[in-house]
Amino acid sequence: MEKKRIYFDHAATTPVRREALEKMLPYFSEVFGNANSQHMFGRDAVKAVDEARDTVARIINAKPSEIYFTSGGTESDNWALRGTAHARRDKGRHLIVSSIEHPAMIATAKQLEKDGFDVTYLPVDETGTVSPESVRNAIRDDTVFIGVMTANNEVGTIQPVKEIAAIAKEKKITMFTDAVQAAGVLKLDVKELGVDMMSFSGHKFYGPKGVGVLYVKSGVKIDPVMTGGHQERMKRGGTTNVPAIVGMAEAFRLADEEREKNAAYVTALRDRFIAGVEARIPDVKLNGHRVNRLPANADFSFRYIEGESILFHLDLAGIAVSSGSACSSGSLEPSHVLLAMGVPEETAHGSIRFTFGTDNTAEEVDYAVDVLAETVKKLRAMSPLFKQFEGEKQYV
Ligand SMILES: *Cc1c(COP(=O)(O)O)cnc(C)c1O
């Protein structure tokens, strides 16, 4: 029998879809020009990048001149935060980010603290939601930046970005949202959301890795991320990655076109999975918001056992998932997101993220529920914690 290979880790990355790959291919070979060159080879490259920029801008309701191509979500997040902090340092040195941001934001904020900036890390409630009121309370006279992600990558909770952006606007503070998990999945309209900056990344919506976007509203101050040539209107030097940009734009265009259909498909898989797990396995908790969550995300804590052990057993059975505690690869620190949500440390250690994609099927979901139920039973039978606390209700 052929070994199963089931991929339930679409929040980590996705395969490049065929149409995007095909669109990219000529730009590795025949159309290889440097987009900065003054001759016909350069012009062909520029034309492709211009088209990609128009496509991305149209989908998020921005102007093409507000779209900056980067090397991915991490660079865009770094740039938004550091570029704003430095550009606006005369106005103030206080930055606000949520405590559940991606490490690309948290680690950048920590570094800026060492450079003399003040950072407030906003709390979240037990569903992983940032309240607009907590943002309002954190604002000081010298606040120059607010960063709250559109949707969380671990637990899938969708944030009230529009409400928070309205507060930022009223106080003339730059509002950024990391939309890496939301792009291609939720409708994103930068005008409607009222944000000044937004990041996303090609490989999270079936585009290539190593390419992303930072949207910067015209007139919003930001320092360059990379000094060098004149690329990206003097904000990001470096020879333009034409094939990756072309592939990302095509994947984004198709994701936008198919958005409702794909969301309905993965939501059905996710709900089938959640129902199966909750019916078959006692003492589990769905992390994140039950309703305001990404269509593809189901993040569970399985009490009394280690996420790593579950992951290992699922991997043996041909099922690829992610454990919250493995996020900072190799480290056994529990997820900062779950801890911020008030999940006890022991429970946080037993958490697994399942993220579904358009390439998954209901049969795969059913198989995973079976394997998971068996695995959890087996691991609990060996767990001293389980013998001690079984049945105690710690989740009320
Ligand atoms: C994946 C991810 C990133 C990082 O994007 P890369 O393109 O992989 O650098 C940033 N933020 C969130 C929310 C993510 O899920």
mmCIF file of C-alpha atoms and ligand atoms in Angstrom:
data_model
loop_
_atom_site.group_PDB
_atom_site.id
_atom_site.type_symbol
_atom_site.label_atom_id
_atom_site.label_comp_id
_atom_site.label_asym_id
_atom_site.label_seq_id
_atom_site.Cartn_x
_atom_site.Cartn_y
_atom_site.Cartn_z
ATOM 1 C CA MET A 1 0.000 0.000 0.000
ATOM 2 C CA GLU A 2 1.218 3.460 -0.871
ATOM 3 C CA LYS A 3 2.191 5.465 2.150
ATOM 4 C CA LYS A 4 -0.251 8.239 2.983
ATOM 5 C CA ARG A 5 0.930 11.838 2.725
ATOM 6 C CA ILE A 6 -1.719 14.140 4.092
ATOM 7 C CA TYR A 7 -0.884 17.816 4.436
ATOM 8 C CA PHE A 8 -2.761 19.704 7.160
ATOM 9 C CA ASP A 9 -0.239 22.514 7.621
ATOM 10 C CA HIS A 10 -1.370 25.134 5.123
ATOM 11 C CA ALA A 11 -0.763 27.984 7.574
ATOM 12 C CA ALA A 12 2.950 27.108 7.422
ATOM 13 C CA THR A 13 3.106 27.110 3.644
ATOM 14 C CA THR A 14 1.246 25.965 0.539
ATOM 15 C CA PRO A 15 2.377 24.444 -2.759
ATOM 16 C CA VAL A 16 2.700 26.773 -5.744
ATOM 17 C CA ARG A 17 -0.404 26.274 -7.834
ATOM 18 C CA ARG A 18 0.134 25.092 -11.391
ATOM 19 C CA GLU A 19 -1.195 28.282 -13.092
ATOM 20 C CA ALA A 20 1.136 30.481 -11.047
ATOM 21 C CA LEU A 21 4.110 28.235 -11.719
ATOM 22 C CA GLU A 22 3.447 28.263 -15.467
ATOM 23 C CA LYS A 23 3.129 32.012 -15.516
ATOM 24 C CA MET A 24 6.471 32.340 -13.694
ATOM 25 C CA LEU A 25 8.529 29.999 -15.851
ATOM 26 C CA PRO A 26 9.392 32.296 -18.815
ATOM 27 C CA TYR A 27 10.748 34.895 -16.381
ATOM 28 C CA PHE A 28 13.525 32.522 -15.317
ATOM 29 C CA SER A 29 14.748 32.042 -18.880
ATOM 30 C CA GLU A 30 13.545 33.881 -22.015
ATOM 31 C CA VAL A 31 12.322 36.997 -20.183
ATOM 32 C CA PHE A 32 15.237 37.306 -17.801
ATOM 33 C CA GLY A 33 15.913 41.057 -18.034
ATOM 34 C CA ASN A 34 16.766 43.287 -15.100
ATOM 35 C CA ALA A 35 13.741 45.503 -14.486
ATOM 36 C CA ASN A 36 16.132 48.407 -14.022
ATOM 37 C CA SER A 37 17.788 48.115 -17.439
ATOM 38 C CA GLN A 38 17.092 50.717 -20.109
ATOM 39 C CA HIS A 39 16.786 48.297 -23.035
ATOM 40 C CA MET A 40 14.070 45.998 -24.364
ATOM 41 C CA PHE A 41 15.028 43.142 -22.014
ATOM 42 C CA GLY A 42 14.513 45.457 -19.084
ATOM 43 C CA ARG A 43 11.261 46.790 -20.503
ATOM 44 C CA ASP A 44 9.788 43.277 -20.752
ATOM 45 C CA ALA A 45 10.599 42.687 -17.102
ATOM 46 C CA VAL A 46 9.143 46.060 -16.092
ATOM 47 C CA LYS A 47 5.959 45.296 -17.983
ATOM 48 C CA ALA A 48 5.473 42.033 -16.065
ATOM 49 C CA VAL A 49 6.144 43.683 -12.704
ATOM 50 C CA ASP A 50 3.809 46.581 -13.525
ATOM 51 C CA GLU A 51 1.035 44.155 -14.372
ATOM 52 C CA ALA A 52 1.606 42.240 -11.140
ATOM 53 C CA ARG A 53 1.535 45.490 -9.170
ATOM 54 C CA ASP A 54 -1.737 46.534 -10.836
ATOM 55 C CA THR A 55 -3.301 43.162 -10.022
ATOM 56 C CA VAL A 56 -2.295 43.227 -6.364
ATOM 57 C CA ALA A 57 -3.385 46.867 -5.993
ATOM 58 C CA ARG A 58 -6.782 46.236 -7.564
ATOM 59 C CA ILE A 59 -7.522 43.276 -5.252
ATOM 60 C CA ILE A 60 -6.884 45.216 -2.041
ATOM 61 C CA ASN A 61 -8.335 48.488 -3.415
ATOM 62 C CA ALA A 62 -5.020 50.371 -3.334
ATOM 63 C CA LYS A 63 -3.107 52.370 -5.937
ATOM 64 C CA PRO A 64 -0.269 50.574 -7.738
ATOM 65 C CA SER A 65 2.147 53.194 -6.337
ATOM 66 C CA GLU A 66 1.211 52.047 -2.827
ATOM 67 C CA ILE A 67 2.369 48.452 -3.415
ATOM 68 C CA TYR A 68 5.971 47.530 -2.500
ATOM 69 C CA PHE A 69 7.342 44.104 -3.323
ATOM 70 C CA THR A 70 9.518 42.500 -0.638
ATOM 71 C CA SER A 71 11.033 39.095 0.129
ATOM 72 C CA GLY A 72 8.010 37.980 2.153
ATOM 73 C CA GLY A 73 5.931 38.452 5.271
ATOM 74 C CA THR A 74 8.891 38.646 7.630
ATOM 75 C CA GLU A 75 10.556 41.447 5.690
ATOM 76 C CA SER A 76 7.288 43.354 5.287
ATOM 77 C CA ASP A 77 6.571 43.104 9.034
ATOM 78 C CA ASN A 78 10.114 44.163 9.943
ATOM 79 C CA TRP A 79 9.951 47.047 7.535
ATOM 80 C CA ALA A 80 6.538 48.314 8.664
ATOM 81 C CA LEU A 81 7.550 48.435 12.309
ATOM 82 C CA ARG A 82 11.189 49.518 12.088
ATOM 83 C CA GLY A 83 10.614 51.817 9.113
ATOM 84 C CA THR A 84 7.827 53.658 10.941
ATOM 85 C CA ALA A 85 9.674 53.805 14.264
ATOM 86 C CA HIS A 86 12.651 55.434 12.593
ATOM 87 C CA ALA A 87 10.711 57.711 10.250
ATOM 88 C CA ARG A 88 8.544 59.075 13.064
ATOM 89 C CA ARG A 89 11.017 59.085 15.948
ATOM 90 C CA ASP A 90 10.858 62.883 16.234
ATOM 91 C CA LYS A 91 7.175 62.646 16.991
ATOM 92 C CA GLY A 92 7.509 59.859 19.536
ATOM 93 C CA ARG A 93 9.115 56.626 20.613
ATOM 94 C CA HIS A 94 6.127 54.607 21.735
ATOM 95 C CA LEU A 95 4.970 51.598 19.711
ATOM 96 C CA ILE A 96 1.950 49.352 20.287
ATOM 97 C CA VAL A 97 1.716 45.762 19.065
ATOM 98 C CA SER A 98 -0.527 42.910 20.133
ATOM 99 C CA SER A 99 1.022 40.188 22.271
ATOM 100 C CA ILE A 100 -0.028 37.512 19.747
ATOM 101 C CA GLU A 101 1.755 38.924 16.691
ATOM 102 C CA HIS A 102 3.974 36.686 14.562
ATOM 103 C CA PRO A 103 7.620 36.467 15.732
ATOM 104 C CA ALA A 104 8.506 38.733 12.768
ATOM 105 C CA MET A 105 6.784 41.523 14.707
ATOM 106 C CA ILE A 106 7.531 40.510 18.297
ATOM 107 C CA ALA A 107 11.267 40.026 17.724
ATOM 108 C CA THR A 108 11.484 43.348 15.856
ATOM 109 C CA ALA A 109 9.672 45.120 18.687
ATOM 110 C CA LYS A 110 12.077 43.586 21.209
ATOM 111 C CA GLN A 111 15.039 44.803 19.208
ATOM 112 C CA LEU A 112 13.581 48.305 18.992
ATOM 113 C CA GLU A 113 13.188 48.271 22.779
ATOM 114 C CA LYS A 114 16.939 47.755 23.033
ATOM 115 C CA ASP A 115 17.369 50.775 20.738
ATOM 116 C CA GLY A 116 15.440 52.985 23.144
ATOM 117 C CA PHE A 117 11.865 52.636 21.915
ATOM 118 C CA ASP A 118 8.999 51.873 24.320
ATOM 119 C CA VAL A 119 6.691 49.034 23.356
ATOM 120 C CA THR A 120 3.289 48.110 24.755
ATOM 121 C CA TYR A 121 2.238 44.508 24.076
ATOM 122 C CA LEU A 122 -1.557 44.462 24.051
ATOM 123 C CA PRO A 123 -3.316 41.698 25.978
ATOM 124 C CA VAL A 124 -5.933 39.433 24.382
ATOM 125 C CA ASP A 125 -8.985 37.717 25.845
ATOM 126 C CA GLU A 126 -9.435 33.929 26.062
ATOM 127 C CA THR A 127 -10.521 33.776 22.405
ATOM 128 C CA GLY A 128 -7.320 35.498 21.304
ATOM 129 C CA THR A 129 -9.068 38.764 20.432
ATOM 130 C CA VAL A 130 -7.567 42.241 20.952
ATOM 131 C CA SER A 131 -10.175 44.675 22.225
ATOM 132 C CA PRO A 132 -10.288 48.140 20.613
ATOM 133 C CA GLU A 133 -10.738 49.518 24.139
ATOM 134 C CA SER A 134 -7.360 48.110 25.213
ATOM 135 C CA VAL A 135 -5.780 49.850 22.226
ATOM 136 C CA ARG A 136 -7.362 53.150 23.214
ATOM 137 C CA ASN A 137 -6.093 52.736 26.773
ATOM 138 C CA ALA A 138 -2.541 51.999 25.631
ATOM 139 C CA ILE A 139 -2.220 55.112 23.453
ATOM 140 C CA ARG A 140 0.070 57.889 24.746
ATOM 141 C CA ASP A 141 0.974 61.318 23.386
ATOM 142 C CA ASP A 142 4.146 59.851 21.909
ATOM 143 C CA THR A 143 2.594 56.755 20.258
ATOM 144 C CA VAL A 144 3.534 56.514 16.573
ATOM 145 C CA PHE A 145 2.639 52.933 15.596
ATOM 146 C CA ILE A 146 -0.110 50.375 16.204
ATOM 147 C CA GLY A 147 0.282 46.864 14.805
ATOM 148 C CA VAL A 148 -2.511 44.311 15.126
ATOM 149 C CA MET A 149 -2.622 41.320 12.797
ATOM 150 C CA THR A 150 -5.704 40.678 10.655
ATOM 151 C CA ALA A 151 -5.905 37.033 11.736
ATOM 152 C CA ASN A 152 -3.668 34.978 13.987
ATOM 153 C CA ASN A 153 -1.495 32.267 12.446
ATOM 154 C CA GLU A 154 -1.731 29.818 15.360
ATOM 155 C CA VAL A 155 -5.316 29.927 16.575
ATOM 156 C CA GLY A 156 -6.943 31.619 13.566
ATOM 157 C CA THR A 157 -8.756 34.366 15.476
ATOM 158 C CA ILE A 158 -9.819 37.285 13.276
ATOM 159 C CA GLN A 159 -9.174 40.687 14.859
ATOM 160 C CA PRO A 160 -11.356 43.817 14.898
ATOM 161 C CA VAL A 161 -8.865 45.663 12.693
ATOM 162 C CA LYS A 162 -11.370 48.137 11.295
ATOM 163 C CA GLU A 163 -12.383 49.360 14.758
ATOM 164 C CA ILE A 164 -8.758 49.610 15.880
ATOM 165 C CA ALA A 165 -7.772 51.461 12.692
ATOM 166 C CA ALA A 166 -10.519 54.024 13.340
ATOM 167 C CA ILE A 167 -8.971 54.769 16.736
ATOM 168 C CA ALA A 168 -5.489 55.038 15.206
ATOM 169 C CA LYS A 169 -6.754 57.454 12.587
ATOM 170 C CA GLU A 170 -8.426 59.656 15.179
ATOM 171 C CA LYS A 171 -5.108 59.856 17.075
ATOM 172 C CA LYS A 172 -2.965 60.249 13.909
ATOM 173 C CA ILE A 173 -1.019 57.071 14.635
ATOM 174 C CA THR A 174 0.268 54.818 11.826
ATOM 175 C CA MET A 175 -1.884 51.677 11.700
ATOM 176 C CA PHE A 176 -0.373 48.453 10.385
ATOM 177 C CA THR A 177 -1.906 45.024 9.988
ATOM 178 C CA ASP A 178 -0.072 41.770 9.251
ATOM 179 C CA ALA A 179 -2.522 40.157 6.830
ATOM 180 C CA VAL A 180 -0.276 37.219 5.918
ATOM 181 C CA GLN A 181 -2.814 34.623 7.094
ATOM 182 C CA ALA A 182 -5.813 36.561 5.806
ATOM 183 C CA ALA A 183 -4.668 37.427 2.295
ATOM 184 C CA GLY A 184 -6.320 35.302 -0.369
ATOM 185 C CA VAL A 185 -8.774 34.023 2.259
ATOM 186 C CA LEU A 186 -10.705 37.031 3.592
ATOM 187 C CA LYS A 187 -11.829 40.035 1.573
ATOM 188 C CA LEU A 188 -9.208 42.703 2.194
ATOM 189 C CA ASP A 189 -9.987 46.276 1.222
ATOM 190 C CA VAL A 190 -7.452 48.716 2.652
ATOM 191 C CA LYS A 191 -9.864 51.665 2.354
ATOM 192 C CA GLU A 192 -12.684 49.833 4.058
ATOM 193 C CA LEU A 193 -10.347 48.607 6.820
ATOM 194 C CA GLY A 194 -8.802 52.072 7.142
ATOM 195 C CA VAL A 195 -5.242 50.799 7.620
ATOM 196 C CA ASP A 196 -2.086 52.698 6.613
ATOM 197 C CA MET A 197 0.039 49.616 6.002
ATOM 198 C CA MET A 198 -0.587 45.935 5.373
ATOM 199 C CA SER A 199 1.709 42.959 4.780
ATOM 200 C CA PHE A 200 1.237 39.655 3.027
ATOM 201 C CA SER A 201 3.250 36.800 1.596
ATOM 202 C CA GLY A 202 3.035 34.762 -1.625
ATOM 203 C CA HIS A 203 3.614 31.288 -0.222
ATOM 204 C CA LYS A 204 0.615 31.365 2.114
ATOM 205 C CA PHE A 205 -1.867 31.510 -0.798
ATOM 206 C CA TYR A 206 -0.401 28.990 -3.256
ATOM 207 C CA GLY A 207 2.207 31.382 -4.637
ATOM 208 C CA PRO A 208 6.004 31.108 -4.409
ATOM 209 C CA LYS A 209 8.140 31.506 -1.289
ATOM 210 C CA GLY A 210 10.482 34.445 -0.777
ATOM 211 C CA VAL A 211 8.145 37.132 -2.087
ATOM 212 C CA GLY A 212 5.651 39.383 -0.362
ATOM 213 C CA VAL A 213 4.046 42.791 -0.274
ATOM 214 C CA LEU A 214 3.959 45.800 1.959
ATOM 215 C CA TYR A 215 1.107 48.165 1.168
ATOM 216 C CA VAL A 216 1.945 51.696 2.292
ATOM 217 C CA LYS A 217 -0.788 54.298 1.892
ATOM 218 C CA SER A 218 0.452 57.329 -0.013
ATOM 219 C CA GLY A 219 1.649 60.092 2.292
ATOM 220 C CA VAL A 220 2.433 57.704 5.175
ATOM 221 C CA LYS A 221 6.004 58.147 6.408
ATOM 222 C CA ILE A 222 8.324 55.154 6.312
ATOM 223 C CA ASP A 223 12.096 54.811 6.033
ATOM 224 C CA PRO A 224 13.524 52.557 3.298
ATOM 225 C CA VAL A 225 13.964 48.918 4.250
ATOM 226 C CA MET A 226 17.001 48.395 2.055
ATOM 227 C CA THR A 227 19.267 51.114 0.751
ATOM 228 C CA GLY A 228 20.797 50.549 -2.638
ATOM 229 C CA GLY A 229 19.429 51.058 -6.136
ATOM 230 C CA HIS A 230 16.313 52.893 -7.164
ATOM 231 C CA GLN A 231 14.009 49.880 -7.032
ATOM 232 C CA GLU A 232 10.574 50.147 -5.418
ATOM 233 C CA ARG A 233 10.632 53.942 -5.568
ATOM 234 C CA MET A 234 13.869 54.183 -3.576
ATOM 235 C CA LYS A 235 12.380 52.282 -0.622
ATOM 236 C CA ARG A 236 13.806 48.845 -1.309
ATOM 237 C CA GLY A 237 17.034 48.513 -3.234
ATOM 238 C CA GLY A 238 17.937 45.201 -4.838
ATOM 239 C CA THR A 239 17.319 43.624 -8.242
ATOM 240 C CA THR A 240 13.621 42.904 -8.641
ATOM 241 C CA ASN A 241 12.572 39.250 -8.244
ATOM 242 C CA VAL A 242 10.471 39.222 -11.402
ATOM 243 C CA PRO A 243 9.413 35.526 -11.562
ATOM 244 C CA ALA A 244 8.377 35.433 -7.903
ATOM 245 C CA ILE A 245 6.402 38.670 -8.213
ATOM 246 C CA VAL A 246 4.632 37.403 -11.335
ATOM 247 C CA GLY A 247 3.809 34.085 -9.629
ATOM 248 C CA MET A 248 2.552 35.725 -6.455
ATOM 249 C CA ALA A 249 0.273 38.118 -8.356
ATOM 250 C CA GLU A 250 -1.213 35.255 -10.379
ATOM 251 C CA ALA A 251 -1.809 33.154 -7.254
ATOM 252 C CA PHE A 252 -3.358 36.175 -5.522
ATOM 253 C CA ARG A 253 -5.605 36.917 -8.495
ATOM 254 C CA LEU A 254 -6.891 33.336 -8.578
ATOM 255 C CA ALA A 255 -7.291 33.166 -4.792
ATOM 256 C CA ASP A 256 -9.387 36.317 -4.981
ATOM 257 C CA GLU A 257 -11.493 34.978 -7.833
ATOM 258 C CA GLU A 258 -12.120 31.678 -6.029
ATOM 259 C CA ARG A 259 -12.297 33.149 -2.548
ATOM 260 C CA GLU A 260 -15.885 32.332 -1.638
ATOM 261 C CA LYS A 261 -15.838 28.887 -3.188
ATOM 262 C CA ASN A 262 -12.546 27.932 -1.508
ATOM 263 C CA ALA A 263 -13.580 29.363 1.857
ATOM 264 C CA ALA A 264 -16.777 27.302 1.774
ATOM 265 C CA TYR A 265 -14.793 24.178 0.883
ATOM 266 C CA VAL A 266 -12.173 24.444 3.640
ATOM 267 C CA THR A 267 -14.745 25.606 6.199
ATOM 268 C CA ALA A 268 -16.690 22.400 5.587
ATOM 269 C CA LEU A 269 -13.530 20.308 6.081
ATOM 270 C CA ARG A 270 -12.603 22.223 9.221
ATOM 271 C CA ASP A 271 -16.081 21.913 10.731
ATOM 272 C CA ARG A 272 -16.178 18.200 9.927
ATOM 273 C CA PHE A 273 -12.827 17.849 11.682
ATOM 274 C CA ILE A 274 -13.850 19.901 14.730
ATOM 275 C CA ALA A 275 -17.098 17.959 15.086
ATOM 276 C CA GLY A 276 -15.232 14.652 14.762
ATOM 277 C CA VAL A 277 -12.597 15.552 17.332
ATOM 278 C CA GLU A 278 -15.100 16.907 19.838
ATOM 279 C CA ALA A 279 -17.334 13.848 19.483
ATOM 280 C CA ARG A 280 -14.538 11.290 19.730
ATOM 281 C CA ILE A 281 -11.946 12.730 22.119
ATOM 282 C CA PRO A 282 -12.667 13.809 25.710
ATOM 283 C CA ASP A 283 -10.837 16.702 27.396
ATOM 284 C CA VAL A 284 -10.023 18.687 24.280
ATOM 285 C CA LYS A 285 -10.343 22.396 23.809
ATOM 286 C CA LEU A 286 -10.675 24.285 20.546
ATOM 287 C CA ASN A 287 -8.362 27.276 20.882
ATOM 288 C CA GLY A 288 -9.297 30.639 19.412
ATOM 289 C CA HIS A 289 -12.681 32.118 18.581
ATOM 290 C CA ARG A 290 -15.309 29.583 17.564
ATOM 291 C CA VAL A 291 -16.936 31.914 15.018
ATOM 292 C CA ASN A 292 -14.445 34.693 14.171
ATOM 293 C CA ARG A 293 -11.777 32.334 12.940
ATOM 294 C CA LEU A 294 -10.021 31.632 9.673
ATOM 295 C CA PRO A 295 -11.910 29.117 7.525
ATOM 296 C CA ALA A 296 -8.963 26.701 7.398
ATOM 297 C CA ASN A 297 -7.864 26.708 11.043
ATOM 298 C CA ALA A 298 -8.591 24.217 13.837
ATOM 299 C CA ASP A 299 -6.210 24.496 16.803
ATOM 300 C CA PHE A 300 -6.776 22.060 19.660
ATOM 301 C CA SER A 301 -5.306 21.498 23.089
ATOM 302 C CA PHE A 302 -5.295 17.863 24.165
ATOM 303 C CA ARG A 303 -4.950 17.796 27.904
ATOM 304 C CA TYR A 304 -2.367 15.643 29.738
ATOM 305 C CA ILE A 305 -0.128 14.964 26.739
ATOM 306 C CA GLU A 306 2.632 16.667 24.729
ATOM 307 C CA GLY A 307 1.968 18.256 21.355
ATOM 308 C CA GLU A 308 5.315 16.969 20.094
ATOM 309 C CA SER A 309 4.336 13.361 20.812
ATOM 310 C CA ILE A 310 1.034 13.784 18.982
ATOM 311 C CA LEU A 311 2.821 15.392 16.029
ATOM 312 C CA PHE A 312 5.306 12.536 15.904
ATOM 313 C CA HIS A 313 2.591 9.859 15.878
ATOM 314 C CA LEU A 314 0.569 11.687 13.226
ATOM 315 C CA ASP A 315 3.691 12.057 11.112
ATOM 316 C CA LEU A 316 4.250 8.295 11.317
ATOM 317 C CA ALA A 317 0.678 7.808 10.100
ATOM 318 C CA GLY A 318 1.343 10.160 7.167
ATOM 319 C CA ILE A 319 -0.383 13.260 8.540
ATOM 320 C CA ALA A 320 1.538 16.564 8.631
ATOM 321 C CA VAL A 321 0.486 19.092 11.295
ATOM 322 C CA SER A 322 2.119 21.732 13.442
ATOM 323 C CA SER A 323 2.550 21.990 17.199
ATOM 324 C CA GLY A 324 2.390 25.404 18.812
ATOM 325 C CA SER A 325 5.369 24.742 21.008
ATOM 326 C CA ALA A 326 7.571 23.826 18.049
ATOM 327 C CA CYS A 327 7.040 27.248 16.506
ATOM 328 C CA SER A 328 10.426 28.546 17.527
ATOM 329 C CA SER A 329 11.817 25.318 16.096
ATOM 330 C CA GLY A 330 13.503 23.015 18.557
ATOM 331 C CA SER A 331 12.617 25.168 21.538
ATOM 332 C CA LEU A 332 10.251 23.667 24.068
ATOM 333 C CA GLU A 333 8.749 27.029 24.959
ATOM 334 C CA PRO A 334 4.970 26.851 24.846
ATOM 335 C CA SER A 335 3.244 29.099 22.321
ATOM 336 C CA HIS A 336 3.284 32.791 23.309
ATOM 337 C CA VAL A 337 -0.153 33.075 21.699
ATOM 338 C CA LEU A 338 -1.770 30.418 23.906
ATOM 339 C CA LEU A 339 -0.087 31.799 27.027
ATOM 340 C CA ALA A 340 -1.369 35.304 26.195
ATOM 341 C CA MET A 341 -4.861 33.784 25.914
ATOM 342 C CA GLY A 342 -4.536 32.432 29.437
ATOM 343 C CA VAL A 343 -4.160 28.768 28.477
ATOM 344 C CA PRO A 344 -2.256 27.066 31.328
ATOM 345 C CA GLU A 345 1.325 26.159 30.424
ATOM 346 C CA GLU A 346 0.746 22.393 30.634
ATOM 347 C CA THR A 347 -2.268 22.577 28.362
ATOM 348 C CA ALA A 348 -0.423 24.851 25.936
ATOM 349 C CA HIS A 349 2.214 22.136 25.596
ATOM 350 C CA GLY A 350 -0.432 19.742 24.311
ATOM 351 C CA SER A 351 -1.598 21.871 21.398
ATOM 352 C CA ILE A 352 -1.739 21.037 17.722
ATOM 353 C CA ARG A 353 -2.668 23.212 14.768
ATOM 354 C CA PHE A 354 -4.503 21.691 11.806
ATOM 355 C CA THR A 355 -4.822 23.951 8.771
ATOM 356 C CA PHE A 356 -6.725 22.684 5.761
ATOM 357 C CA GLY A 357 -6.407 23.479 2.079
ATOM 358 C CA THR A 358 -8.193 23.134 -1.212
ATOM 359 C CA ASP A 359 -6.110 20.025 -1.926
ATOM 360 C CA ASN A 360 -7.571 18.156 1.098
ATOM 361 C CA THR A 361 -10.611 15.860 1.121
ATOM 362 C CA ALA A 362 -13.288 14.738 3.581
ATOM 363 C CA GLU A 363 -11.770 11.224 3.526
ATOM 364 C CA GLU A 364 -8.456 12.649 4.721
ATOM 365 C CA VAL A 365 -10.252 14.474 7.527
ATOM 366 C CA ASP A 366 -12.041 11.305 8.635
ATOM 367 C CA TYR A 367 -8.823 9.304 8.566
ATOM 368 C CA ALA A 368 -7.078 11.987 10.637
ATOM 369 C CA VAL A 369 -9.847 11.971 13.246
ATOM 370 C CA ASP A 370 -9.491 8.180 13.549
ATOM 371 C CA VAL A 371 -5.714 8.316 13.892
ATOM 372 C CA LEU A 372 -5.897 11.222 16.305
ATOM 373 C CA ALA A 373 -8.453 9.516 18.558
ATOM 374 C CA GLU A 374 -6.260 6.399 18.707
ATOM 375 C CA THR A 375 -3.078 8.408 19.289
ATOM 376 C CA VAL A 376 -4.524 10.524 22.087
ATOM 377 C CA LYS A 377 -5.906 7.431 23.810
ATOM 378 C CA LYS A 378 -2.556 5.665 23.585
ATOM 379 C CA LEU A 379 -0.523 8.648 24.806
ATOM 380 C CA ARG A 380 -2.896 9.345 27.673
ATOM 381 C CA ALA A 381 -2.662 5.757 28.812
ATOM 382 C CA MET A 382 1.056 6.441 29.357
ATOM 383 C CA SER A 383 0.594 9.899 30.894
ATOM 384 C CA PRO A 384 0.958 10.266 34.675
ATOM 385 C CA LEU A 385 -0.934 13.577 34.466
ATOM 386 C CA PHE A 386 -3.901 11.860 32.877
ATOM 387 C CA LYS A 387 -4.103 9.274 35.645
ATOM 388 C CA GLN A 388 -4.013 12.024 38.229
ATOM 389 C CA PHE A 389 -6.439 14.560 36.769
ATOM 390 C CA GLU A 390 -8.678 12.758 34.306
ATOM 391 C CA GLY A 391 -12.149 14.230 34.101
ATOM 392 C CA GLU A 392 -11.396 17.353 36.112
ATOM 393 C CA LYS A 393 -12.952 20.310 34.395
ATOM 394 C CA GLN A 394 -10.294 22.957 34.067
ATOM 395 C CA TYR A 395 -11.851 24.680 31.108
ATOM 396 C CA VAL A 396 -14.950 26.263 32.578
HETATM 397 C C1 LIG B 1 4.031 33.115 7.666
HETATM 398 C C2 LIG B 1 3.751 34.379 8.401
HETATM 399 C C3 LIG B 1 4.669 35.439 8.386
HETATM 400 C C4 LIG B 1 6.019 35.313 7.726
HETATM 401 O O1 LIG B 1 5.921 35.302 6.322
HETATM 402 P P1 LIG B 1 7.170 34.732 5.483
HETATM 403 O O2 LIG B 1 6.811 35.101 4.059
HETATM 404 O O3 LIG B 1 7.181 33.265 5.693
HETATM 405 O O4 LIG B 1 8.381 35.422 5.951
HETATM 406 C C5 LIG B 1 4.327 36.602 9.042
HETATM 407 N N1 LIG B 1 3.145 36.743 9.675
HETATM 408 C C6 LIG B 1 2.234 35.749 9.706
HETATM 409 C C7 LIG B 1 0.947 35.972 10.404
HETATM 410 C C8 LIG B 1 2.511 34.539 9.083
HETATM 411 O O5 LIG B 1 1.601 33.561 9.131
#
